[in-house]
mmCIF file of C-alpha atoms in Angstrom:
data_model
loop_
_atom_site.group_PDB
_atom_site.id
_atom_site.type_symbol
_atom_site.label_atom_id
_atom_site.label_comp_id
_atom_site.label_asym_id
_atom_site.label_seq_id
_atom_site.Cartn_x
_atom_site.Cartn_y
_atom_site.Cartn_z
ATOM 1 C CA UNK A 1 -0.266 -0.122 -0.137
ATOM 2 C CA UNK A 2 1.416 3.728 -0.944
ATOM 3 C CA UNK A 3 1.061 5.856 1.745
ATOM 4 C CA UNK A 4 2.642 8.914 -0.063
ATOM 5 C CA UNK A 5 0.330 11.731 -0.016
ATOM 6 C CA UNK A 6 -1.062 13.578 -2.863
ATOM 7 C CA UNK A 7 0.954 16.625 -2.947
ATOM 8 C CA UNK A 8 -2.580 18.600 -3.360
ATOM 9 C CA UNK A 9 -3.709 17.953 -0.130
ATOM 10 C CA UNK A 10 -1.173 18.960 1.447
ATOM 11 C CA UNK A 11 -1.628 22.772 0.033
ATOM 12 C CA UNK A 12 -5.459 22.181 0.559
ATOM 13 C CA UNK A 13 -4.053 21.821 4.358
ATOM 14 C CA UNK A 14 -1.903 25.044 4.152
ATOM 15 C CA UNK A 15 -4.222 27.032 2.581
ATOM 16 C CA UNK A 16 -6.805 26.338 4.842
ATOM 17 C CA UNK A 17 -4.505 26.912 7.911
ATOM 18 C CA UNK A 18 -3.312 30.217 6.671
ATOM 19 C CA UNK A 19 -6.712 31.397 6.631
ATOM 20 C CA UNK A 20 -7.858 29.864 9.890
ATOM 21 C CA UNK A 21 -4.528 31.786 11.387
ATOM 22 C CA UNK A 22 -6.868 34.900 11.078
ATOM 23 C CA UNK A 23 -9.311 34.143 13.340
ATOM 24 C CA UNK A 24 -7.003 33.382 16.572
ATOM 25 C CA UNK A 25 -8.482 31.504 19.724
ATOM 26 C CA UNK A 26 -9.719 34.731 21.317
ATOM 27 C CA UNK A 27 -11.905 34.752 18.135
ATOM 28 C CA UNK A 28 -13.656 31.589 19.048
ATOM 29 C CA UNK A 29 -14.071 32.542 23.050
ATOM 30 C CA UNK A 30 -15.981 36.022 22.333
ATOM 31 C CA UNK A 31 -18.352 33.959 19.768
ATOM 32 C CA UNK A 32 -19.062 31.379 22.119
ATOM 33 C CA UNK A 33 -19.177 33.547 25.386
ATOM 34 C CA UNK A 34 -21.762 36.133 22.823
ATOM 35 C CA UNK A 35 -23.661 34.011 21.046
ATOM 36 C CA UNK A 36 -23.321 35.228 17.881
ATOM 37 C CA UNK A 37 -22.929 33.420 14.329
ATOM 38 C CA UNK A 38 -18.943 33.689 12.951
ATOM 39 C CA UNK A 39 -19.781 36.114 10.007
ATOM 40 C CA UNK A 40 -16.240 37.121 9.155
ATOM 41 C CA UNK A 41 -14.554 33.630 9.326
ATOM 42 C CA UNK A 42 -17.887 32.234 7.378
ATOM 43 C CA UNK A 43 -17.234 34.935 4.718
ATOM 44 C CA UNK A 44 -14.044 34.410 4.503
ATOM 45 C CA UNK A 45 -14.264 30.598 3.714
ATOM 46 C CA UNK A 46 -16.915 31.430 0.745
ATOM 47 C CA UNK A 47 -14.619 34.007 -0.151
ATOM 48 C CA UNK A 48 -11.469 31.442 -0.424
ATOM 49 C CA UNK A 49 -13.913 29.449 -2.620
ATOM 50 C CA UNK A 50 -14.617 26.336 0.075
ATOM 51 C CA UNK A 51 -17.663 26.014 0.503
ATOM 52 C CA UNK A 52 -19.126 23.629 -2.598
ATOM 53 C CA UNK A 53 -16.650 21.718 -2.389
ATOM 54 C CA UNK A 54 -18.319 18.818 -3.696
ATOM 55 C CA UNK A 55 -20.405 20.011 -5.227
ATOM 56 C CA UNK A 56 -20.136 19.571 -9.263
ATOM 57 C CA UNK A 57 -18.294 21.824 -11.109
ATOM 58 C CA UNK A 58 -20.776 22.628 -13.405
ATOM 59 C CA UNK A 59 -22.605 24.062 -10.543
ATOM 60 C CA UNK A 60 -19.927 26.485 -9.752
ATOM 61 C CA UNK A 61 -18.623 23.822 -7.203
ATOM 62 C CA UNK A 62 -15.059 22.397 -6.492
ATOM 63 C CA UNK A 63 -16.153 18.924 -7.670
ATOM 64 C CA UNK A 64 -13.866 17.137 -5.250
ATOM 65 C CA UNK A 65 -14.256 14.295 -2.711
ATOM 66 C CA UNK A 66 -14.389 13.555 0.698
ATOM 67 C CA UNK A 67 -10.960 13.375 1.548
ATOM 68 C CA UNK A 68 -10.589 16.940 0.852
ATOM 69 C CA UNK A 69 -13.654 17.789 3.034
ATOM 70 C CA UNK A 70 -11.856 15.900 5.916
ATOM 71 C CA UNK A 71 -8.756 18.052 5.825
ATOM 72 C CA UNK A 72 -10.571 21.101 5.186
ATOM 73 C CA UNK A 73 -12.550 20.388 8.518
ATOM 74 C CA UNK A 74 -9.706 19.028 10.388
ATOM 75 C CA UNK A 75 -7.849 22.114 9.771
ATOM 76 C CA UNK A 76 -10.943 24.424 10.949
ATOM 77 C CA UNK A 77 -11.002 22.524 14.076
ATOM 78 C CA UNK A 78 -7.423 22.181 14.847
ATOM 79 C CA UNK A 79 -7.270 25.682 14.240
ATOM 80 C CA UNK A 80 -8.843 26.376 17.776
ATOM 81 C CA UNK A 81 -12.037 26.881 15.843
ATOM 82 C CA UNK A 82 -13.819 23.478 16.900
ATOM 83 C CA UNK A 83 -17.036 22.549 16.319
ATOM 84 C CA UNK A 84 -17.771 26.379 16.251
ATOM 85 C CA UNK A 85 -15.714 26.788 12.864
ATOM 86 C CA UNK A 86 -16.858 23.497 11.446
ATOM 87 C CA UNK A 87 -20.711 23.715 12.145
ATOM 88 C CA UNK A 88 -20.451 27.241 10.553
ATOM 89 C CA UNK A 89 -19.642 25.906 7.047
ATOM 90 C CA UNK A 90 -20.296 22.028 7.376
ATOM 91 C CA UNK A 91 -23.660 21.904 5.299
ATOM 92 C CA UNK A 92 -22.285 24.315 2.597
ATOM 93 C CA UNK A 93 -19.365 22.208 2.236
ATOM 94 C CA UNK A 94 -20.984 18.709 2.224
ATOM 95 C CA UNK A 95 -24.144 19.291 2.817
ATOM 96 C CA UNK A 96 -26.115 19.170 -0.708
ATOM 97 C CA UNK A 97 -25.427 15.205 -1.447
ATOM 98 C CA UNK A 98 -29.023 14.188 -1.172
ATOM 99 C CA UNK A 99 -29.888 17.121 -3.834
ATOM 100 C CA UNK A 100 -26.913 16.274 -6.167
ATOM 101 C CA UNK A 101 -27.740 12.734 -6.682
ATOM 102 C CA UNK A 102 -31.830 12.786 -6.605
ATOM 103 C CA UNK A 103 -32.783 16.533 -7.167
ATOM 104 C CA UNK A 104 -34.379 18.034 -10.286
ATOM 105 C CA UNK A 105 -31.696 19.527 -13.180
ATOM 106 C CA UNK A 106 -33.982 23.078 -12.248
ATOM 107 C CA UNK A 107 -33.619 22.603 -8.845
ATOM 108 C CA UNK A 108 -29.823 21.967 -8.740
ATOM 109 C CA UNK A 109 -29.375 25.001 -11.039
ATOM 110 C CA UNK A 110 -31.460 27.247 -8.893
ATOM 111 C CA UNK A 111 -29.788 26.678 -5.794
ATOM 112 C CA UNK A 112 -26.094 24.971 -5.768
ATOM 113 C CA UNK A 113 -24.640 28.128 -7.527
ATOM 114 C CA UNK A 114 -25.800 30.180 -4.500
ATOM 115 C CA UNK A 115 -24.265 27.307 -1.817
ATOM 116 C CA UNK A 116 -20.864 28.202 -4.116
ATOM 117 C CA UNK A 117 -20.964 31.678 -2.936
ATOM 118 C CA UNK A 118 -22.089 31.521 0.502
ATOM 119 C CA UNK A 119 -25.770 33.280 -0.222
ATOM 120 C CA UNK A 120 -27.904 29.984 0.545
ATOM 121 C CA UNK A 121 -27.860 29.118 4.056
ATOM 122 C CA UNK A 122 -29.866 25.752 4.830
ATOM 123 C CA UNK A 123 -30.803 23.407 7.696
ATOM 124 C CA UNK A 124 -31.439 19.871 8.026
ATOM 125 C CA UNK A 125 -34.636 18.830 10.031
ATOM 126 C CA UNK A 126 -34.725 15.435 10.619
ATOM 127 C CA UNK A 127 -34.856 14.341 14.378
ATOM 128 C CA UNK A 128 -37.660 15.063 16.337
ATOM 129 C CA UNK A 129 -38.340 14.695 19.875
ATOM 130 C CA UNK A 130 -39.877 11.763 20.143
ATOM 131 C CA UNK A 131 -38.235 9.609 17.543
ATOM 132 C CA UNK A 132 -34.124 10.535 18.244
ATOM 133 C CA UNK A 133 -32.378 8.307 16.056
ATOM 134 C CA UNK A 134 -35.291 6.149 15.182
ATOM 135 C CA UNK A 135 -35.930 8.369 12.293
ATOM 136 C CA UNK A 136 -38.848 5.574 10.984
ATOM 137 C CA UNK A 137 -40.981 6.751 13.730
ATOM 138 C CA UNK A 138 -40.984 10.684 12.911
ATOM 139 C CA UNK A 139 -44.156 11.965 12.825
ATOM 140 C CA UNK A 140 -44.331 15.275 11.004
ATOM 141 C CA UNK A 141 -46.656 14.721 8.619
ATOM 142 C CA UNK A 142 -46.768 16.257 4.585
ATOM 143 C CA UNK A 143 -50.788 16.361 3.741
ATOM 144 C CA UNK A 144 -51.294 16.520 -0.204
ATOM 145 C CA UNK A 145 -52.905 19.689 -1.476
ATOM 146 C CA UNK A 146 -53.274 20.980 -5.185
ATOM 147 C CA UNK A 147 -49.557 22.160 -6.028
ATOM 148 C CA UNK A 148 -47.771 20.929 -3.072
ATOM 149 C CA UNK A 149 -48.058 19.978 0.426
ATOM 150 C CA UNK A 150 -48.900 20.927 4.006
ATOM 151 C CA UNK A 151 -46.150 20.140 6.536
ATOM 152 C CA UNK A 152 -46.819 20.020 10.350
ATOM 153 C CA UNK A 153 -44.971 18.560 12.944
ATOM 154 C CA UNK A 154 -41.653 19.533 15.117
ATOM 155 C CA UNK A 155 -38.444 18.729 14.662
ATOM 156 C CA UNK A 156 -35.170 19.378 17.879
ATOM 157 C CA UNK A 157 -31.793 19.817 17.362
ATOM 158 C CA UNK A 158 -32.194 21.934 14.267
ATOM 159 C CA UNK A 159 -28.686 24.170 13.338
ATOM 160 C CA UNK A 160 -28.325 27.045 11.764
ATOM 161 C CA UNK A 161 -32.217 27.746 11.793
ATOM 162 C CA UNK A 162 -31.815 30.904 12.391
ATOM 163 C CA UNK A 163 -30.017 31.918 9.726
ATOM 164 C CA UNK A 164 -31.215 29.210 7.001
ATOM 165 C CA UNK A 165 -33.351 30.366 4.243
ATOM 166 C CA UNK A 166 -34.300 26.402 3.828
ATOM 167 C CA UNK A 167 -33.963 23.378 5.229
ATOM 168 C CA UNK A 168 -33.699 19.847 4.331
ATOM 169 C CA UNK A 169 -36.419 18.062 5.848
ATOM 170 C CA UNK A 170 -37.980 14.754 6.262
ATOM 171 C CA UNK A 171 -41.819 13.868 6.532
ATOM 172 C CA UNK A 172 -44.358 11.534 6.481
ATOM 173 C CA UNK A 173 -46.275 11.110 3.237
ATOM 174 C CA UNK A 174 -47.948 7.780 3.945
ATOM 175 C CA UNK A 175 -48.782 6.993 7.486
ATOM 176 C CA UNK A 176 -46.514 4.391 9.283
ATOM 177 C CA UNK A 177 -49.450 1.672 9.377
ATOM 178 C CA UNK A 178 -50.191 1.525 5.545
ATOM 179 C CA UNK A 179 -46.654 1.149 4.535
ATOM 180 C CA UNK A 180 -45.415 -2.148 3.746
ATOM 181 C CA UNK A 181 -41.578 -1.266 5.294
ATOM 182 C CA UNK A 182 -41.630 1.198 7.952
ATOM 183 C CA UNK A 183 -38.751 3.416 5.686
ATOM 184 C CA UNK A 184 -41.146 3.971 3.005
ATOM 185 C CA UNK A 185 -44.078 6.708 3.271
ATOM 186 C CA UNK A 186 -40.856 8.987 3.861
ATOM 187 C CA UNK A 187 -40.486 11.923 1.515
ATOM 188 C CA UNK A 188 -37.544 14.469 1.507
ATOM 189 C CA UNK A 189 -38.344 17.657 0.664
ATOM 190 C CA UNK A 190 -36.397 21.541 -0.021
ATOM 191 C CA UNK A 191 -38.798 23.656 1.771
ATOM 192 C CA UNK A 192 -38.210 27.354 1.994
ATOM 193 C CA UNK A 193 -37.942 28.121 5.887
ATOM 194 C CA UNK A 194 -41.515 30.389 6.081
ATOM 195 C CA UNK A 195 -41.197 32.166 9.878
ATOM 196 C CA UNK A 196 -44.960 32.325 9.583
ATOM 197 C CA UNK A 197 -45.656 28.565 9.623
ATOM 198 C CA UNK A 198 -42.104 28.224 11.344
ATOM 199 C CA UNK A 199 -41.519 28.851 15.390
ATOM 200 C CA UNK A 200 -38.319 28.657 16.141
ATOM 201 C CA UNK A 201 -37.097 28.421 19.599
ATOM 202 C CA UNK A 202 -32.948 28.139 20.441
ATOM 203 C CA UNK A 203 -32.015 25.626 22.736
ATOM 204 C CA UNK A 204 -29.408 26.522 25.238
ATOM 205 C CA UNK A 205 -26.730 23.759 25.625
ATOM 206 C CA UNK A 206 -23.196 23.345 26.773
ATOM 207 C CA UNK A 207 -20.960 24.329 23.958
ATOM 208 C CA UNK A 208 -20.915 24.944 20.467
ATOM 209 C CA UNK A 209 -22.729 28.584 21.114
ATOM 210 C CA UNK A 210 -21.909 30.609 18.635
ATOM 211 C CA UNK A 211 -24.006 28.647 15.801
ATOM 212 C CA UNK A 212 -27.730 28.090 17.310
ATOM 213 C CA UNK A 213 -29.281 24.830 17.866
ATOM 214 C CA UNK A 214 -33.130 25.057 18.318
ATOM 215 C CA UNK A 215 -36.503 23.561 18.014
ATOM 216 C CA UNK A 216 -39.131 23.692 15.161
ATOM 217 C CA UNK A 217 -42.807 23.961 15.907
ATOM 218 C CA UNK A 218 -44.327 23.596 11.989
ATOM 219 C CA UNK A 219 -48.026 24.373 10.926
ATOM 220 C CA UNK A 220 -49.027 23.858 7.688
ATOM 221 C CA UNK A 221 -45.522 25.209 5.792
ATOM 222 C CA UNK A 222 -46.566 25.106 2.150
ATOM 223 C CA UNK A 223 -43.565 23.284 -0.090
ATOM 224 C CA UNK A 224 -44.892 22.916 -3.501
ATOM 225 C CA UNK A 225 -44.006 19.992 -5.380
ATOM 226 C CA UNK A 226 -41.114 20.952 -7.412
ATOM 227 C CA UNK A 227 -39.304 21.395 -3.974
ATOM 228 C CA UNK A 228 -39.450 17.640 -3.317
ATOM 229 C CA UNK A 229 -36.402 15.694 -3.858
ATOM 230 C CA UNK A 230 -36.213 11.989 -5.352
ATOM 231 C CA UNK A 231 -39.372 10.164 -4.923
ATOM 232 C CA UNK A 232 -42.491 10.470 -2.960
ATOM 233 C CA UNK A 233 -42.440 8.058 0.150
ATOM 234 C CA UNK A 234 -39.074 6.771 -0.940
ATOM 235 C CA UNK A 235 -37.824 9.769 1.192
ATOM 236 C CA UNK A 236 -35.504 7.093 3.309
ATOM 237 C CA UNK A 237 -33.332 6.101 0.277
ATOM 238 C CA UNK A 238 -32.677 9.998 -0.211
ATOM 239 C CA UNK A 239 -31.220 10.399 3.194
ATOM 240 C CA UNK A 240 -29.344 7.649 3.528
ATOM 241 C CA UNK A 241 -26.878 9.451 0.578
ATOM 242 C CA UNK A 242 -23.812 10.403 2.081
ATOM 243 C CA UNK A 243 -24.069 8.830 5.660
ATOM 244 C CA UNK A 244 -20.891 6.855 5.606
ATOM 245 C CA UNK A 245 -19.230 10.352 4.557
ATOM 246 C CA UNK A 246 -20.947 12.145 7.279
ATOM 247 C CA UNK A 247 -19.276 9.976 9.743
ATOM 248 C CA UNK A 248 -16.105 10.182 8.327
ATOM 249 C CA UNK A 249 -15.691 13.971 8.352
ATOM 250 C CA UNK A 250 -17.078 14.693 11.433
ATOM 251 C CA UNK A 251 -14.766 12.411 12.881
ATOM 252 C CA UNK A 252 -12.389 14.702 11.670
ATOM 253 C CA UNK A 253 -13.514 17.574 13.289
ATOM 254 C CA UNK A 254 -12.854 15.377 16.437
ATOM 255 C CA UNK A 255 -9.311 14.674 14.893
ATOM 256 C CA UNK A 256 -8.977 18.287 14.694
ATOM 257 C CA UNK A 257 -9.642 19.306 18.221
ATOM 258 C CA UNK A 258 -7.532 16.691 19.820
ATOM 259 C CA UNK A 259 -4.799 18.241 18.012
ATOM 260 C CA UNK A 260 -5.494 21.450 19.127
ATOM 261 C CA UNK A 261 -5.528 20.570 22.690
ATOM 262 C CA UNK A 262 -2.289 18.122 22.301
ATOM 263 C CA UNK A 263 -0.694 21.680 20.703
ATOM 264 C CA UNK A 264 -1.966 23.168 23.581
ATOM 265 C CA UNK A 265 -1.062 20.857 26.246
ATOM 266 C CA UNK A 266 1.992 20.733 24.545
ATOM 267 C CA UNK A 267 2.936 24.344 24.868
ATOM 268 C CA UNK A 268 1.912 25.038 28.501
ATOM 269 C CA UNK A 269 4.275 21.688 29.305
ATOM 270 C CA UNK A 270 7.323 23.639 27.902
ATOM 271 C CA UNK A 271 6.349 26.647 29.178
ATOM 272 C CA UNK A 272 5.408 25.622 32.981
ATOM 273 C CA UNK A 273 7.823 26.228 35.372
ATOM 274 C CA UNK A 274 7.643 24.347 38.917
ATOM 275 C CA UNK A 275 10.280 22.898 41.011
ATOM 276 C CA UNK A 276 12.844 25.104 38.462
ATOM 277 C CA UNK A 277 11.878 22.960 35.380
ATOM 278 C CA UNK A 278 9.360 22.982 33.132
ATOM 279 C CA UNK A 279 6.384 20.119 34.032
ATOM 280 C CA UNK A 280 6.829 18.798 30.607
ATOM 281 C CA UNK A 281 9.663 17.192 32.048
ATOM 282 C CA UNK A 282 7.914 14.714 34.700
ATOM 283 C CA UNK A 283 6.654 11.721 33.155
ATOM 284 C CA UNK A 284 3.488 12.245 34.383
ATOM 285 C CA UNK A 285 2.625 15.112 32.485
ATOM 286 C CA UNK A 286 4.884 14.237 29.252
ATOM 287 C CA UNK A 287 3.364 10.580 29.036
ATOM 288 C CA UNK A 288 -0.604 12.025 29.069
ATOM 289 C CA UNK A 289 0.522 13.846 26.188
ATOM 290 C CA UNK A 290 1.995 11.423 24.256
ATOM 291 C CA UNK A 291 -0.792 8.500 24.853
ATOM 292 C CA UNK A 292 -3.056 11.642 23.719
ATOM 293 C CA UNK A 293 -0.872 12.069 20.486
ATOM 294 C CA UNK A 294 -0.488 7.804 19.934
ATOM 295 C CA UNK A 295 -4.504 7.468 19.988
ATOM 296 C CA UNK A 296 -5.076 10.598 17.760
ATOM 297 C CA UNK A 297 -2.741 8.855 15.267
ATOM 298 C CA UNK A 298 -4.126 5.655 15.686
ATOM 299 C CA UNK A 299 -7.672 7.031 15.049
ATOM 300 C CA UNK A 300 -6.459 8.922 11.945
ATOM 301 C CA UNK A 301 -5.186 6.150 10.242
ATOM 302 C CA UNK A 302 -8.711 4.428 10.430
ATOM 303 C CA UNK A 303 -10.202 7.505 9.650
ATOM 304 C CA UNK A 304 -7.961 8.541 6.438
ATOM 305 C CA UNK A 305 -9.159 4.824 5.091
ATOM 306 C CA UNK A 306 -12.456 4.838 5.493
ATOM 307 C CA UNK A 307 -12.787 8.449 3.757
ATOM 308 C CA UNK A 308 -10.129 7.174 0.940
ATOM 309 C CA UNK A 309 -13.057 4.000 0.543
ATOM 310 C CA UNK A 310 -15.777 6.214 0.776
ATOM 311 C CA UNK A 311 -14.041 8.227 -2.492
ATOM 312 C CA UNK A 312 -13.857 4.804 -4.527
ATOM 313 C CA UNK A 313 -17.433 3.963 -3.831
ATOM 314 C CA UNK A 314 -16.652 0.974 -1.680
ATOM 315 C CA UNK A 315 -18.851 -0.407 1.006
ATOM 316 C CA UNK A 316 -17.158 1.127 4.267
ATOM 317 C CA UNK A 317 -20.305 1.015 6.829
ATOM 318 C CA UNK A 318 -17.777 -0.389 9.159
ATOM 319 C CA UNK A 319 -14.739 1.504 8.642
ATOM 320 C CA UNK A 320 -17.139 4.862 8.808
ATOM 321 C CA UNK A 321 -18.914 4.152 11.911
ATOM 322 C CA UNK A 322 -15.098 3.026 13.344
ATOM 323 C CA UNK A 323 -13.414 6.138 12.804
ATOM 324 C CA UNK A 324 -16.383 8.072 13.978
ATOM 325 C CA UNK A 325 -16.348 6.266 17.076
ATOM 326 C CA UNK A 326 -12.329 6.168 17.594
ATOM 327 C CA UNK A 327 -11.599 9.875 16.297
ATOM 328 C CA UNK A 328 -14.850 11.147 18.906
ATOM 329 C CA UNK A 329 -12.932 8.923 21.869
ATOM 330 C CA UNK A 330 -9.174 10.708 20.817
ATOM 331 C CA UNK A 331 -10.854 13.997 20.563
ATOM 332 C CA UNK A 332 -12.084 13.789 23.857
ATOM 333 C CA UNK A 333 -9.578 11.602 25.826
ATOM 334 C CA UNK A 334 -7.075 14.720 24.289
ATOM 335 C CA UNK A 335 -9.327 17.597 25.388
ATOM 336 C CA UNK A 336 -9.948 15.797 28.958
ATOM 337 C CA UNK A 337 -5.877 15.349 29.395
ATOM 338 C CA UNK A 338 -5.214 19.240 28.433
ATOM 339 C CA UNK A 339 -7.327 19.835 31.488
ATOM 340 C CA UNK A 340 -5.558 17.589 33.432
ATOM 341 C CA UNK A 341 -1.989 19.163 32.078
ATOM 342 C CA UNK A 342 -3.004 22.834 33.040
ATOM 343 C CA UNK A 343 -4.715 21.873 36.151
ATOM 344 C CA UNK A 344 -6.825 24.900 37.434
ATOM 345 C CA UNK A 345 -5.641 27.495 34.471
ATOM 346 C CA UNK A 346 -7.594 24.213 32.279
ATOM 347 C CA UNK A 347 -10.150 25.188 33.988
ATOM 348 C CA UNK A 348 -10.283 29.047 33.120
ATOM 349 C CA UNK A 349 -11.944 29.504 30.107
ATOM 350 C CA UNK A 350 -8.562 32.295 29.122
ATOM 351 C CA UNK A 351 -6.818 29.413 28.225
ATOM 352 C CA UNK A 352 -9.434 27.405 25.800
ATOM 353 C CA UNK A 353 -9.292 24.073 27.304
ATOM 354 C CA UNK A 354 -12.248 23.373 29.166
ATOM 355 C CA UNK A 355 -13.681 25.287 25.435
ATOM 356 C CA UNK A 356 -11.935 22.175 23.534
ATOM 357 C CA UNK A 357 -13.901 20.151 25.989
ATOM 358 C CA UNK A 358 -17.166 20.803 25.799
ATOM 359 C CA UNK A 359 -17.150 20.871 22.655
ATOM 360 C CA UNK A 360 -15.182 17.597 21.990
ATOM 361 C CA UNK A 361 -17.931 16.061 23.848
ATOM 362 C CA UNK A 362 -20.701 17.234 21.335
ATOM 363 C CA UNK A 363 -18.622 14.204 19.268
ATOM 364 C CA UNK A 364 -19.660 11.494 20.819
ATOM 365 C CA UNK A 365 -23.202 12.218 20.947
ATOM 366 C CA UNK A 366 -23.642 13.413 17.072
ATOM 367 C CA UNK A 367 -23.933 12.874 14.451
ATOM 368 C CA UNK A 368 -24.501 9.672 15.718
ATOM 369 C CA UNK A 369 -23.779 8.151 19.912
ATOM 370 C CA UNK A 370 -21.171 5.966 20.591
ATOM 371 C CA UNK A 371 -23.345 3.337 21.333
ATOM 372 C CA UNK A 372 -25.524 3.199 17.853
ATOM 373 C CA UNK A 373 -21.787 2.294 16.404
ATOM 374 C CA UNK A 374 -21.597 0.084 19.072
ATOM 375 C CA UNK A 375 -24.730 -1.352 18.344
ATOM 376 C CA UNK A 376 -23.900 -1.418 14.365
ATOM 377 C CA UNK A 377 -20.582 -3.049 14.471
ATOM 378 C CA UNK A 378 -21.973 -5.586 16.412
ATOM 379 C CA UNK A 379 -24.843 -6.121 14.406
ATOM 380 C CA UNK A 380 -23.701 -5.659 10.826
ATOM 381 C CA UNK A 381 -19.390 -6.904 11.413
ATOM 382 C CA UNK A 382 -19.778 -9.460 13.887
ATOM 383 C CA UNK A 383 -22.992 -11.111 13.296
ATOM 384 C CA UNK A 384 -24.634 -10.756 16.451
ATOM 385 C CA UNK A 385 -28.412 -10.443 17.005
ATOM 386 C CA UNK A 386 -29.948 -6.580 16.438
ATOM 387 C CA UNK A 387 -30.327 -5.302 19.662
ATOM 388 C CA UNK A 388 -33.020 -2.769 19.711
#
């Protein structure tokens, strides 16, 4: 196996690193505290051409693959931006796979170029309060009317709803008790975020506070027939597009946070002097950092393999789920280690270790929990009985 890296990857890495250097820890700390969307960062990413990275070139996009998106997101997170930075631009870089694959040509011509310029902000509205990971059990319903559908229901954990002009929303178009398979009867819409029909309630949360997360209460939202993505009642298949890629990309955000934490801990251990010598000279400190580095390296190796498999259209459910699990664990353990190394200062906001810790914790439950990953591996890789 040839481990020689494509020179283009290093060019991407350096370009993103240079862009992110303009937005330091102070910038992200201030936006996390103020809960303000990082518009300066978002616009800089758009102007640099990183949005629409995977959108086909005929619509103005980069036409690149998951491996390139992974590099960009990891560098953003590793710069100290963490999940605040990644979540600000994630959907623009990789979020339109369902439209690219299943959308009409008119839809793609209308919307995809606006994603690339950064003009179009969207949300994903799938999760519901009473369904969670059990997507087939969602209750938001779309009733057929002349020219389209009226959608009513509730959605939760919806990112960037306050900025969004449109949303990908999954709703039932046929009741669950009237379909042969529980995955049937769902339809994907690219719906307008009509504030007269949608009440948006922000959720107060532990971290990633520069990016809003919301509950949506939807009452007779009209969505035209032309805004259906894919086939009516076949939306589950539509939403599954890019699922493995999504987990691999999320894994890279976790890796980036871990690398930021290791950098912080290493710098502190080299410069903090106690008992007339740097604390990094003590094995109780240095071994913690070394172990965190090894965990990150091992997780990244699995993640790189998974990204390569996605781009080569190879079956990789096992590898994608493993990368998400391992990178989330490695990133979180690195952030926890940084607090240990900094001691009391690790608990102080000024030093950012606590912010890395809060954002790394998120990666263990999103976009899928660690427990659901283990369920997948147990069932699909080991052949054990389904547990849920």
